XYZ file of C-alpha atoms in Angstrom:
755
model
C -29.107 -4.726 -15.616
C -32.650 -5.428 -16.700
C -35.082 -2.549 -17.082
C -38.267 -4.621 -17.193
C -39.344 -3.851 -13.618
C -37.031 -0.908 -13.025
C -38.830 2.360 -12.201
C -37.118 5.716 -12.277
C -36.764 6.297 -8.556
C -33.201 7.599 -8.404
C -33.495 11.201 -9.521
C -31.577 12.955 -12.276
C -28.140 12.898 -10.641
C -28.310 9.206 -9.754
C -29.797 8.329 -13.141
C -26.878 10.058 -14.827
C -24.377 8.103 -12.703
C -26.169 4.834 -13.444
C -26.326 5.542 -17.172
C -22.649 6.428 -17.268
C -21.703 3.240 -15.438
C -23.913 1.083 -17.652
C -22.385 2.656 -20.731
C -18.908 1.934 -19.413
C -19.787 -1.663 -18.604
C -21.163 -2.187 -22.105
C -18.178 -0.562 -23.798
C -15.202 -2.467 -25.103
C -13.286 -1.486 -21.969
C -14.964 -4.449 -20.310
C -14.818 -6.898 -23.175
C -11.949 -9.234 -23.853
C -9.763 -6.522 -25.380
C -7.741 -5.574 -22.319
C -4.753 -3.389 -23.147
C -2.874 -1.690 -20.322
C -1.726 0.934 -22.790
C -5.316 1.900 -23.620
C -6.350 5.414 -22.676
C -7.530 5.707 -19.066
C -11.136 6.468 -18.325
C -11.706 10.178 -18.595
C -13.859 11.913 -16.032
C -15.311 15.085 -17.542
C -13.509 18.353 -16.978
C -15.453 20.565 -14.571
C -14.862 23.992 -13.057
C -14.090 24.445 -9.382
C -11.964 22.407 -7.039
C -14.289 20.884 -4.458
C -14.567 17.381 -5.882
C -12.951 15.872 -2.775
C -15.903 17.015 -0.684
C -18.218 14.892 -2.847
C -16.108 11.764 -2.474
C -16.489 11.118 1.281
C -19.325 10.711 3.735
C -17.671 13.456 5.799
C -16.685 13.813 9.453
C -20.204 14.993 10.334
C -21.897 12.653 7.822
C -22.533 15.711 5.661
C -23.133 13.506 2.588
C -25.389 11.005 4.370
C -28.351 11.739 2.108
C -26.258 11.119 -1.009
C -24.889 7.829 0.299
C -28.307 6.690 1.512
C -29.702 7.354 -1.954
C -26.993 5.217 -3.564
C -27.464 2.364 -1.072
C -31.239 2.353 -1.456
C -30.879 2.406 -5.235
C -28.449 -0.517 -5.105
C -30.812 -2.540 -2.907
C -33.864 -1.793 -5.032
C -31.981 -2.492 -8.228
C -30.803 -5.833 -6.860
C -34.341 -6.743 -5.789
C -35.693 -5.953 -9.254
C -32.916 -8.067 -10.777
C -34.010 -11.041 -8.673
C -37.644 -10.543 -9.566
C -36.862 -10.244 -13.245
C -34.860 -13.482 -13.443
C -37.525 -15.961 -14.608
C -40.393 -13.972 -13.063
C -42.821 -16.890 -13.457
C -40.909 -18.968 -10.888
C -42.874 -19.309 -7.625
C -41.876 -17.347 -4.514
C -40.359 -19.304 -1.627
C -41.358 -16.797 1.048
C -45.095 -16.084 0.774
C -47.233 -13.562 2.639
C -48.780 -16.338 4.703
C -45.317 -17.518 5.747
C -44.527 -13.968 6.861
C -47.462 -14.266 9.323
C -46.179 -17.541 10.763
C -45.256 -17.317 14.509
C -41.852 -18.837 13.822
C -41.159 -16.271 11.114
C -42.260 -13.418 13.405
C -40.145 -14.753 16.272
C -37.114 -14.932 13.965
C -37.703 -11.316 12.935
C -37.909 -10.278 16.570
C -34.565 -11.941 17.280
C -33.041 -10.339 14.205
C -34.131 -6.839 15.207
C -33.044 -7.315 18.820
C -29.578 -8.599 17.934
C -29.172 -6.052 15.163
C -30.015 -3.196 17.517
C -27.518 -4.599 20.013
C -24.837 -4.757 17.348
C -25.529 -1.177 16.268
C -25.174 -0.045 19.865
C -21.941 -1.991 20.375
C -20.457 -0.637 17.139
C -20.425 2.813 18.726
C -17.347 1.589 20.629
C -15.404 1.454 17.362
C -12.498 3.763 16.632
C -13.927 6.930 15.042
C -11.722 6.929 11.951
C -13.923 9.580 10.326
C -13.238 12.276 12.919
C -10.748 15.104 12.472
C -9.690 14.246 16.023
C -8.589 10.782 14.896
C -4.939 10.822 13.839
C -4.068 7.249 14.725
C -3.795 4.137 12.599
C -3.482 3.626 8.849
C -7.152 3.936 8.073
C -9.697 6.688 7.674
C -13.007 7.349 5.979
C -13.836 5.331 2.851
C -14.773 6.884 -0.459
C -18.488 7.025 -1.235
C -18.093 5.285 -4.622
C -15.936 2.624 -2.960
C -18.565 1.899 -0.323
C -21.454 2.109 -2.786
C -19.734 -0.204 -5.256
C -18.877 -2.665 -2.495
C -22.417 -2.616 -1.097
C -24.005 -3.064 -4.514
C -21.764 -5.994 -5.461
C -21.859 -7.553 -1.986
C -25.489 -8.564 -2.521
C -24.455 -10.546 -5.620
C -21.750 -12.342 -3.559
C -19.536 -13.104 -6.558
C -16.354 -15.131 -6.013
C -13.437 -13.998 -8.153
C -11.758 -17.386 -7.935
C -13.391 -18.374 -11.222
C -14.971 -16.545 -14.133
C -18.068 -18.745 -13.907
C -18.593 -17.597 -10.322
C -17.963 -13.939 -11.153
C -18.580 -13.119 -14.810
C -18.578 -9.374 -14.128
C -16.515 -8.753 -10.990
C -13.559 -10.733 -12.371
C -13.609 -8.370 -15.335
C -13.654 -5.444 -12.901
C -10.653 -6.873 -11.050
C -8.687 -7.143 -14.288
C -9.602 -3.541 -15.032
C -8.474 -2.473 -11.552
C -5.162 -4.247 -12.125
C -4.707 -2.231 -15.303
C -5.479 1.004 -13.462
C -2.864 0.235 -10.822
C -0.186 -0.772 -13.334
C -0.840 2.440 -15.237
C -0.573 4.476 -12.036
C 2.807 2.833 -11.382
C 3.855 3.750 -14.956
C 4.797 0.171 -15.797
C 5.881 0.190 -19.459
C 4.661 -2.196 -22.138
C 7.313 -3.070 -24.712
C 8.950 -5.953 -26.545
C 6.153 -8.336 -25.658
C 6.343 -7.504 -21.931
C 2.932 -6.610 -20.503
C 2.347 -5.633 -16.860
C -0.392 -7.305 -14.860
C -1.995 -6.801 -11.472
C -4.685 -8.336 -9.303
C -6.322 -7.837 -5.921
C -5.394 -9.678 -2.742
C -6.751 -9.646 0.789
C -4.036 -7.197 1.794
C -0.385 -6.201 1.688
C 0.721 -9.220 3.719
C -0.639 -11.632 1.127
C 0.787 -9.559 -1.714
C 4.257 -9.446 -0.131
C 4.219 -13.213 0.378
C 3.213 -13.651 -3.263
C 6.023 -11.366 -4.423
C 8.641 -13.325 -2.481
C 7.130 -16.606 -3.693
C 7.310 -15.513 -7.339
C 10.869 -14.200 -6.913
C 12.004 -17.477 -5.340
C 10.460 -19.593 -8.089
C 11.940 -17.367 -10.773
C 15.402 -17.702 -9.225
C 15.295 -21.492 -9.426
C 13.494 -22.001 -12.750
C 16.679 -22.171 -14.912
C 17.971 -25.063 -12.791
C 14.695 -26.920 -13.289
C 14.858 -26.373 -17.037
C 18.485 -27.530 -17.169
C 17.592 -30.764 -15.373
C 14.621 -31.400 -17.651
C 16.743 -30.850 -20.778
C 19.300 -33.393 -19.556
C 16.714 -36.036 -18.610
C 13.756 -35.660 -20.985
C 14.395 -36.853 -24.570
C 11.688 -34.524 -25.860
C 13.787 -31.565 -24.702
C 17.088 -32.737 -26.189
C 16.898 -30.116 -28.985
C 17.235 -27.421 -26.312
C 20.864 -28.359 -25.690
C 21.749 -25.670 -28.223
C 19.392 -23.077 -26.643
C 21.251 -19.903 -25.715
C 20.512 -17.317 -23.071
C 21.809 -13.818 -22.464
C 23.589 -13.170 -19.174
C 22.962 -9.935 -17.231
C 26.248 -8.552 -18.580
C 25.000 -9.032 -22.145
C 27.173 -12.050 -22.936
C 25.591 -15.110 -24.547
C 25.910 -18.693 -23.293
C 24.354 -22.124 -23.750
C 21.770 -22.686 -21.022
C 22.854 -26.289 -20.378
C 26.490 -25.231 -19.899
C 25.816 -22.691 -17.175
C 27.121 -23.647 -13.755
C 24.743 -23.404 -10.803
C 25.850 -19.895 -9.826
C 25.371 -18.387 -13.281
C 22.054 -20.212 -13.782
C 20.834 -18.669 -10.520
C 21.759 -15.185 -11.748
C 19.985 -14.913 -15.070
C 18.017 -11.697 -15.571
C 14.379 -11.446 -14.575
C 13.046 -10.755 -18.072
C 15.485 -13.250 -19.592
C 14.083 -16.065 -17.447
C 10.479 -15.020 -18.017
C 11.030 -14.858 -21.767
C 12.512 -18.360 -22.060
C 9.238 -20.295 -22.652
C 8.055 -17.947 -25.424
C 11.480 -17.997 -27.093
C 11.559 -21.790 -26.993
C 8.127 -21.954 -28.611
C 9.250 -19.487 -31.261
C 12.463 -21.378 -32.039
C 11.387 -24.988 -31.553
C 7.594 -24.988 -31.707
C 7.204 -25.713 -35.404
C 10.040 -28.225 -35.642
C 9.663 -30.098 -32.354
C 6.199 -29.231 -31.033
C 7.611 -27.426 -28.003
C 4.813 -25.025 -27.239
C 4.727 -23.131 -23.970
C 2.072 -25.510 -22.649
C 4.090 -28.585 -23.652
C 7.287 -27.139 -22.150
C 5.499 -26.390 -18.890
C 4.223 -29.961 -18.733
C 7.677 -31.467 -19.372
C 9.466 -29.245 -16.841
C 6.893 -29.362 -14.040
C 8.289 -32.505 -12.400
C 11.634 -30.754 -11.944
C 10.425 -27.515 -10.414
C 10.689 -26.428 -6.826
C 6.900 -26.298 -6.734
C 6.754 -30.073 -7.273
C 9.996 -31.290 -5.672
C 9.816 -29.221 -2.517
C 12.622 -27.161 -1.063
C 14.480 -30.021 0.638
C 14.691 -32.257 -2.428
C 15.355 -29.360 -4.787
C 18.239 -28.181 -2.576
C 19.708 -31.695 -2.413
C 19.673 -32.016 -6.189
C 20.656 -28.554 -7.348
C 22.147 -26.193 -4.776
C 25.506 -27.834 -4.230
C 28.436 -25.438 -4.330
C 26.398 -22.326 -3.431
C 25.264 -20.863 -0.138
C 21.706 -20.703 1.131
C 19.549 -18.215 -0.833
C 18.547 -15.010 0.946
C 16.252 -11.982 0.791
C 17.509 -8.511 1.752
C 15.068 -6.147 3.465
C 15.316 -2.861 5.411
C 15.259 -2.794 9.200
C 11.881 -1.054 8.986
C 10.382 -4.019 7.123
C 6.783 -5.080 7.582
C 6.307 -8.320 9.513
C 4.877 -9.972 6.405
C 8.367 -10.239 4.906
C 9.958 -12.520 7.536
C 6.623 -14.327 7.558
C 7.085 -14.915 3.816
C 10.588 -16.306 4.383
C 9.221 -18.726 6.961
C 6.268 -19.822 4.822
C 8.494 -20.358 1.768
C 10.766 -22.652 3.739
C 13.818 -20.383 3.594
C 13.597 -19.364 7.226
C 13.428 -15.890 8.700
C 17.170 -16.098 9.463
C 17.785 -16.003 5.717
C 16.017 -12.682 5.408
C 18.869 -10.275 6.063
C 17.809 -7.012 7.671
C 19.708 -3.950 6.464
C 20.161 -1.221 9.123
C 18.705 2.232 8.558
C 20.532 5.510 8.039
C 20.001 8.511 10.306
C 16.919 9.495 8.283
C 15.255 6.146 9.039
C 15.620 4.795 5.493
C 17.471 1.701 4.322
C 21.217 2.412 4.364
C 22.338 1.789 0.778
C 26.010 1.557 1.751
C 25.149 -1.234 4.203
C 23.012 -2.879 1.534
C 25.903 -2.811 -0.935
C 28.245 -4.289 1.668
C 25.801 -7.125 2.339
C 25.393 -7.789 -1.398
C 29.171 -7.938 -1.745
C 29.303 -10.394 1.148
C 26.674 -12.588 -0.525
C 28.706 -12.486 -3.726
C 31.871 -13.500 -1.894
C 30.029 -16.383 -0.210
C 28.310 -17.356 -3.468
C 24.990 -16.892 -1.723
C 22.151 -16.291 -4.224
C 20.112 -13.146 -3.536
C 16.487 -13.824 -4.412
C 15.236 -10.275 -3.941
C 16.010 -6.889 -2.441
C 13.007 -5.109 -0.924
C 12.604 -1.345 -0.670
C 9.652 0.029 1.297
C 7.776 3.047 -0.032
C 5.852 4.145 3.009
C 7.150 2.244 6.029
C 4.408 1.066 8.350
C 5.710 2.830 11.432
C 7.221 6.013 10.029
C 5.799 6.532 6.527
C 9.329 6.859 5.124
C 10.477 6.011 1.614
C 13.541 3.833 1.057
C 16.062 4.852 -1.643
C 14.583 2.669 -4.378
C 16.372 4.612 -7.128
C 19.769 3.778 -5.632
C 18.833 0.111 -5.221
C 17.900 -0.068 -8.896
C 21.082 1.783 -9.876
C 23.203 -0.686 -7.879
C 21.644 -3.609 -9.706
C 21.979 -1.941 -13.092
C 25.455 -0.398 -12.805
C 27.400 -2.685 -10.494
C 25.924 -6.151 -10.247
C 24.521 -6.851 -13.708
C 27.897 -6.173 -15.386
C 29.275 -8.795 -12.975
C 26.488 -11.236 -14.003
C 24.689 -10.911 -10.665
C 20.912 -10.548 -10.691
C 18.108 -10.298 -8.143
C 14.494 -9.190 -8.153
C 13.658 -5.767 -6.778
C 10.378 -5.636 -4.900
C 8.767 -2.369 -3.809
C 6.567 -2.776 -0.764
C 4.320 0.224 -1.407
C 1.361 -1.181 0.513
C 1.035 2.163 2.255
C 2.544 4.571 -0.231
C 1.448 3.116 -3.570
C -1.381 5.538 -4.297
C 0.948 8.504 -3.837
C 2.142 7.646 -7.350
C -1.079 9.356 -8.486
C 0.604 12.675 -7.661
C 2.995 12.037 -10.570
C 0.393 10.859 -13.080
C -0.804 13.725 -15.227
C -4.425 13.467 -16.410
C -5.358 13.261 -20.068
C -5.150 16.536 -21.948
C -7.932 18.922 -21.020
C -8.865 16.993 -17.879
C -6.947 19.075 -15.332
C -8.927 20.864 -12.638
C -7.843 23.578 -10.247
C -9.433 24.885 -7.121
C -8.878 26.660 -3.827
C -7.796 23.625 -1.815
C -4.111 22.867 -1.154
C -2.555 19.807 -2.788
C 1.149 19.504 -2.075
C 3.513 17.671 -4.412
C 6.071 15.099 -3.293
C 9.499 16.229 -2.154
C 12.440 16.081 -4.537
C 13.834 12.964 -2.853
C 10.509 11.118 -2.732
C 9.721 11.988 -6.350
C 12.995 10.391 -7.430
C 12.103 7.147 -5.659
C 8.577 7.061 -7.102
C 9.927 7.526 -10.604
C 11.826 4.292 -10.011
C 8.636 2.312 -9.359
C 8.271 1.572 -13.064
C 11.550 -0.387 -12.950
C 10.713 -2.531 -9.914
C 9.832 -6.129 -10.776
C 6.930 -6.390 -8.345
C 4.997 -3.816 -6.330
C 2.634 -4.304 -3.415
C 0.025 -1.608 -2.868
C -3.182 -1.498 -0.881
C -6.349 0.181 -2.147
C -7.734 -0.292 1.370
C -5.012 1.995 2.731
C -4.256 5.173 0.786
C -6.922 4.190 -1.729
C -9.478 4.910 1.057
C -11.408 1.742 0.214
C -13.173 -0.995 2.202
C -11.279 -4.075 3.360
C -10.195 -6.460 1.949
C -8.473 -4.821 -1.007
C -4.720 -5.249 -1.297
C -3.003 -5.592 -4.649
C 0.006 -7.200 -6.311
C 1.388 -5.757 -9.555
C 3.983 -7.325 -11.865
C 6.088 -5.242 -14.208
C 6.333 -8.328 -16.405
C 2.985 -10.104 -16.261
C 4.568 -13.431 -17.245
C 5.930 -13.618 -13.699
C 2.473 -14.506 -12.377
C 2.718 -17.909 -14.080
C 5.375 -18.876 -11.522
C 2.756 -18.898 -8.756
C -0.139 -20.424 -10.711
C -2.225 -23.304 -9.456
C -5.488 -24.367 -10.993
C -8.388 -26.394 -9.665
C -10.531 -28.368 -12.135
C -13.512 -26.073 -11.580
C -11.598 -22.886 -12.438
C -12.599 -22.538 -16.057
C -9.990 -20.915 -18.309
C -11.266 -22.337 -21.571
C -12.810 -20.428 -24.422
C -9.939 -17.988 -24.946
C -10.539 -16.195 -21.645
C -7.168 -16.855 -20.014
C -6.560 -13.136 -19.532
C -9.769 -12.959 -17.457
C -8.526 -15.582 -15.014
C -7.267 -14.285 -11.669
C -8.187 -17.004 -9.177
C -5.380 -19.403 -10.055
C -2.638 -16.862 -9.342
C -1.239 -16.037 -5.949
C -1.938 -17.272 -2.446
C -5.703 -16.950 -2.242
C -8.494 -18.882 -3.845
C -11.854 -17.353 -2.995
C -11.914 -13.569 -3.205
C -14.870 -11.193 -2.814
C -16.043 -9.706 -6.073
C -17.445 -6.862 -3.984
C -13.905 -5.647 -3.257
C -13.144 -5.439 -6.977
C -16.397 -3.567 -7.612
C -15.629 -1.081 -4.855
C -12.132 -0.350 -6.158
C -13.375 -0.186 -9.741
C -16.151 2.315 -9.039
C -13.867 4.432 -6.872
C -11.298 4.595 -9.690
C -14.048 5.429 -12.181
C -15.186 8.394 -10.093
C -11.807 9.344 -8.537
C -9.133 8.705 -11.187
C -5.775 7.478 -9.858
C -4.002 10.538 -11.219
C -3.600 14.197 -10.279
C -7.343 14.905 -10.798
C -8.535 12.321 -8.297
C -6.399 10.515 -5.774
C -3.703 13.106 -6.394
C -6.039 15.734 -4.945
C -6.857 13.662 -1.864
C -3.297 12.608 -1.105
C -1.818 15.977 -2.010
C -4.043 17.516 0.631
C -3.197 14.790 3.154
C 0.496 15.365 2.451
C 0.101 19.110 3.002
C -1.776 18.491 6.236
C 0.924 16.113 7.446
C 3.606 18.727 6.801
C 1.535 21.245 8.753
C 1.103 18.707 11.564
C 4.877 18.215 11.651
C 5.388 21.990 11.692
C 2.880 22.276 14.528
C 4.906 19.805 16.570
C 8.108 21.758 15.951
C 6.456 24.985 17.025
C 5.068 23.354 20.174
C 8.550 23.630 21.707
C 8.145 26.880 23.622
C 11.059 27.776 25.970
C 8.682 28.217 28.905
C 7.131 24.756 28.570
C 8.246 21.913 30.902
C 8.562 19.491 27.972
C 9.895 19.170 24.445
C 8.566 17.174 21.502
C 10.976 15.669 18.980
C 9.557 14.448 15.638
C 11.138 11.368 14.102
C 11.957 13.171 10.821
C 14.991 15.402 11.286
C 14.645 19.069 10.394
C 16.988 18.530 7.478
C 17.105 21.082 4.659
C 18.409 20.355 1.165
C 21.433 22.512 0.195
C 19.341 24.894 -1.928
C 17.055 25.753 0.995
C 19.916 25.926 3.470
C 21.542 28.545 1.258
C 18.285 30.438 0.823
C 17.442 30.696 4.528
C 20.978 30.856 5.870
C 20.614 28.017 8.358
C 18.246 25.769 10.269
C 17.165 28.299 12.894
C 16.279 30.869 10.224
C 14.284 28.277 8.291
C 12.460 27.285 11.469
C 11.554 30.904 12.092
C 10.252 31.199 8.538
C 8.205 28.045 9.115
C 6.701 29.661 12.195
C 5.636 32.600 10.027
C 4.146 30.221 7.426
C 2.140 28.185 9.908
C 0.879 30.997 12.100
C 0.665 33.860 9.674
C -0.544 32.468 6.373
C -3.759 30.938 5.155
C -3.715 27.894 2.909
C -5.063 29.969 0.019
C -2.277 32.556 0.228
C 0.375 29.891 0.730
C -0.616 28.200 -2.516
C -0.538 31.406 -4.515
C 2.303 31.992 -6.958
C 3.918 34.585 -4.753
C 4.367 32.120 -1.914
C 6.274 29.468 -3.848
C 9.311 29.660 -1.553
C 7.295 28.814 1.544
C 5.568 25.976 -0.247
C 8.935 24.496 -1.194
C 10.053 24.719 2.440
C 6.980 22.749 3.533
C 7.418 20.183 0.768
C 11.070 19.431 1.517
C 10.899 19.013 5.302
C 9.218 16.493 7.554
C 7.880 13.058 6.778
C 8.269 11.536 3.322
C 4.555 10.789 3.077
C 1.763 11.305 5.604
C 2.822 9.522 8.779
C 4.653 11.332 11.584
C 6.325 9.746 14.591
C 7.277 11.859 17.592
C 8.176 11.532 21.254
C 8.062 13.816 24.284
C 10.698 14.387 26.942
C 10.358 16.451 30.113
C 12.598 19.098 31.586
C 14.243 19.001 34.999
C 16.188 21.612 36.937
C 19.329 20.540 35.109
C 17.820 20.603 31.620
C 16.356 17.749 29.597
C 15.800 14.449 31.361
C 18.689 12.160 30.287
C 17.082 8.850 31.336
C 15.723 6.920 28.339
C 13.598 4.614 30.464
C 11.758 7.635 31.900
C 11.219 9.028 28.388
C 9.596 5.740 27.399
C 7.447 5.771 30.537
C 6.332 9.329 29.815
C 5.309 8.539 26.232
C 3.543 5.310 27.152
C 1.477 7.208 29.714
C 0.596 9.849 27.129
C -0.539 7.107 24.785
C -2.685 5.612 27.552
C -4.702 8.832 27.372
C -4.777 9.099 23.561
C -5.001 5.506 22.345
C -8.206 3.534 21.761
C -8.390 0.424 23.925
C -10.921 -2.351 24.419
C -11.341 -1.519 28.103
C -14.904 -0.260 28.037
C -13.845 3.386 28.017
C -16.497 5.685 26.549
C -15.322 6.519 23.024
C -16.986 9.939 23.311
C -14.580 10.843 26.098
C -11.548 10.963 23.818
C -10.475 14.463 22.820
C -7.729 13.225 20.482
C -6.654 9.793 19.239
C -3.203 8.701 18.082
C -1.291 5.413 17.866
C 2.078 4.245 19.176
C 5.050 2.105 18.217
C 8.590 1.310 19.357
C 11.883 1.901 17.575
C 13.889 -1.253 18.325
C 17.652 -0.769 18.192
C 18.304 -4.350 17.050
C 16.042 -3.813 14.010
C 16.707 -0.193 13.139
C 20.471 -0.169 13.666
C 22.692 2.180 15.680
C 22.829 5.086 13.226
C 19.116 5.889 13.342
C 18.541 4.757 16.924
C 21.407 6.703 18.498
C 20.718 9.843 16.475
C 17.078 9.934 17.539
C 17.957 9.109 21.136
C 20.501 11.957 21.170
C 17.906 14.387 19.793
C 15.417 13.305 22.446
C 17.795 13.493 25.397
C 20.089 16.267 24.269
C 23.033 13.959 24.994
C 24.700 10.932 23.416
C 25.273 9.257 26.811
C 21.921 8.462 28.416
C 21.740 7.386 32.018
C 19.622 4.619 33.475
C 18.940 1.132 32.136
C 19.019 0.728 28.368
C 15.766 -0.743 27.086
C 17.013 -1.027 23.510
C 13.887 0.745 22.320
C 12.314 4.162 22.050
C 8.567 4.411 22.600
C 7.030 6.988 20.282
C 3.635 8.319 19.331
C 2.474 8.024 15.753
C -0.050 10.007 13.746
C -1.341 9.010 10.329
C -2.708 12.085 8.563
C -5.298 10.990 5.992
C -7.833 13.743 6.638
C -7.982 16.307 3.794
C -9.506 19.086 5.916
C -7.615 19.612 9.192
C -5.381 22.408 7.838
C -8.218 24.295 6.136
C -9.781 27.346 7.738
C -12.950 25.949 9.308
C -15.093 28.424 11.247
C -12.285 30.935 11.329
C -9.220 28.790 12.012
C -7.605 25.482 10.987
C -8.743 22.488 13.035
C -5.114 21.448 13.373
C -4.808 24.168 16.016
C -7.426 22.326 18.081
C -5.439 19.111 17.657
C -2.247 20.758 18.895
C -4.047 22.319 21.860
C -5.471 18.937 22.884
C -2.029 17.381 22.504
C -0.383 20.022 24.688
C -3.113 19.770 27.315
C -2.775 15.988 27.536
C 1.029 16.117 27.806
C 0.883 18.678 30.608
C -1.761 16.668 32.493
C 0.245 13.432 32.229
C 3.470 15.133 33.293
C 1.794 16.679 36.333
C 0.218 13.358 37.285
C 3.512 11.427 36.993
C 5.450 14.026 38.943
C 2.871 14.152 41.735
C 2.945 10.345 41.986
C 6.741 10.347 42.111
C 7.134 8.304 38.927
C 8.937 11.218 37.267
C 11.220 13.733 38.969
C 10.119 17.371 39.124
C-alpha cells in the first residue's frame, strides 16, 4: 500500500488494525517460506470474554458504525492506490464529461435501478435474526466481509500468480491455517496442502477425482515401464504393500497394484528420482512426461478399462446413506456412474452403520472389486450428525491393510470442519476466558474429530461454519503430493521462477477463482484464530445453544398439549450418565431443572460440571437439529404416517421462507425442512424414528417411504443468553408452540386431520 496520497482518516483503532495487517503482509509469513509447521499467527492476549460481539455486525446491526468505517477506509484506500499508480497519467473521466447529458442520464438509471434492487433485497431471508433458525447460513464475520470488500475492488483472479500476486499468497496461507486446524502432521517428507474452492460440492468432486487417479496410477506406471525403453531400469523398482511386504512393482498383478497404500503411491515419483535420477536422468518431471500417455487422465475411462481392468470388478466408492448429493454427482462426472457409489445404511442414531460398511467391504473383496474411497461425513447436511470416522480408519488399519487392501478415506466436513477449532489449543499465554458459554464436543464427536488428521482428504467450507462470504469452500490433503493427480496447466499460468508452491490455479476443478474470497478468509482467520480463542468461542456457543434448543423441544412435550414433538437425535445417555442419574426419565427431569432453573453463567461454573456434561452428551452431534410433530387423538398418538407428514409440511408452510411475495416482516420464526427417505437412510434409522413419532411400530395408512421433518441450524451465539431478563430461546419456543397449535386447529377444522 502506498502512503503518498494516504491521509490519516481512519482513527486510532483502524490505524492500528491497518498497521498490524501491513506488518503481517510484509513479514516472512507471506514470502516464499511457507511451512505448515510454522507457529500460527498469535492474536494478543486480552482480558474479558466478549470478543465474539466484536466479530459480527449483529442482529440489530449494533456494529454498523464499525463496519461502515472499515468499508469506507477500504474504498478510500483503493482510490488512493489508483491515483498513486503513475499519477501523471491523464484521467479518462473528466469533470466536463461528468456534466455530459449522457453521463447524467446513466447516473439517473444507476440510482433508480440501485434503489429498486435495495428495496427488492428486503425480501431476502433474514439470516442475521435470532428468529432465523433455518438453513446452513447466518451472519458473516466483520473481518471476512471487510476483507472480501477490500479485495473485491482489486478483482484478482487466483488462477495464476500474475493475475493475483497477493491474493494467491493469501490463499496458500489460508490452506495452511486449515491444515493446521485439522492437525495434519508433517513428517518423512509428507507435507499437507489445502486450497479454496467455490464450495463443498467442488471440493468433494475433487477429492473423488484425486482418489480415483491415485488408485489407477500404479497400473499406468507398470504399462509405461513395459513399453518405454527409458523406463526399463525401473523393472527392479520395489514397492511396499499395505501389509508391509516388499514386491517388484512390475510383478504385481492388477488387484495388488490397485491396492497399494496412499502414501506409497504418492511417494513413488520422489523415490524413483532419488534412486535413478543421477544414473538414468529420471527426475520427477521426466517421469511424469514419460508416464502421462498411459494415465487415465489421457486415455479416458473406457480405453483405460479395456487395457488394464481385466480380471477385477468395476471400481466403487462407499458413502453413508446421509451423503451429500455432490458425491453421486462426482461418481457420474468421473465416469464411474452413480450406481457404483454404494450407499451404506445408517444405524439408529442416524450415522453410517460400520457393521454394514464392513460387510460391504468384505463383499467388494470377495468380488475383487476395487474400493476407491470410503467417505465419512462430519456434519451431515440434513441432521448435523458425525459418522464414526475413527472406526472407519481403524477398519482400514487393523483389518484391510494386513490383507493388502487399501482405499482412500475422505472426510466430508463441509459443514463440521471448523468445529475442529474446539480441539485446537491456542499458543501458550493466548487463552482467554469470559462470561459467555462455550460448550466442548461430546466424547463421541471428539473421538471422530481426533481422527481427522488421519483422513487422506478433507472437505470443509469457510462459507459455512467459518461464517464467511460465498464462495469459499476448501479442499485439504493430508499428503500434499496428492494434488498433483488433478493438475492441469494452461500456458498462461506461470509457475516459473521457483514459485511452484504459490500456484493454486492448476489444481482441482476450477480455473478462475475470486481473490476476494481468499482475502476474506485470510483476514477473518487473522482476527478470529481457528482455535479455541476464536472460532472455538463462536462454535462452542453455537453448540451450547443447539443443545439448549434440543432441550427446549424435549420440554415442549407437556401432557396437556394436543401434540408431541420428537427430535431426530435420540435421548441416549452414555453409561456413565445413565448410572449417575439412574435412568432416562430422571435425566430428563434434571435437564428440565437445568434449562428452566439455571442461568448460563451458573451452569458454566465449576460447581455445575455435572449438568454441563449432561448437556454436552445428549442431542445433536453438532449444531443442527431435526424434529417432527405428531398430534394426539382420543385414542392416543395419531398412528398414520401420512397424516404426520401432512401436519409437518403445513407447519413448515408457516415457518419457511418462500418466493411467493409474502412479506418477510410477517414471519415470527423461520426454520427449514427435509425428508428422511427410507431407501437412502435404511430401515434401522427410519423405523426407529417412525416408531418414536407414532408410538407404535405398525403404522396405519399408506406408506410414503419418507418422514417429513423440520430442521433448525443453530449458528447464533446469543439465543441462550439472558437478554433483557430472559433467554431469547424462550421466545423461539413460544412462537413454535403457537404456530403448531394454530396449524393443528386449522387442519382439524378443515377436516384434513381428525380431532
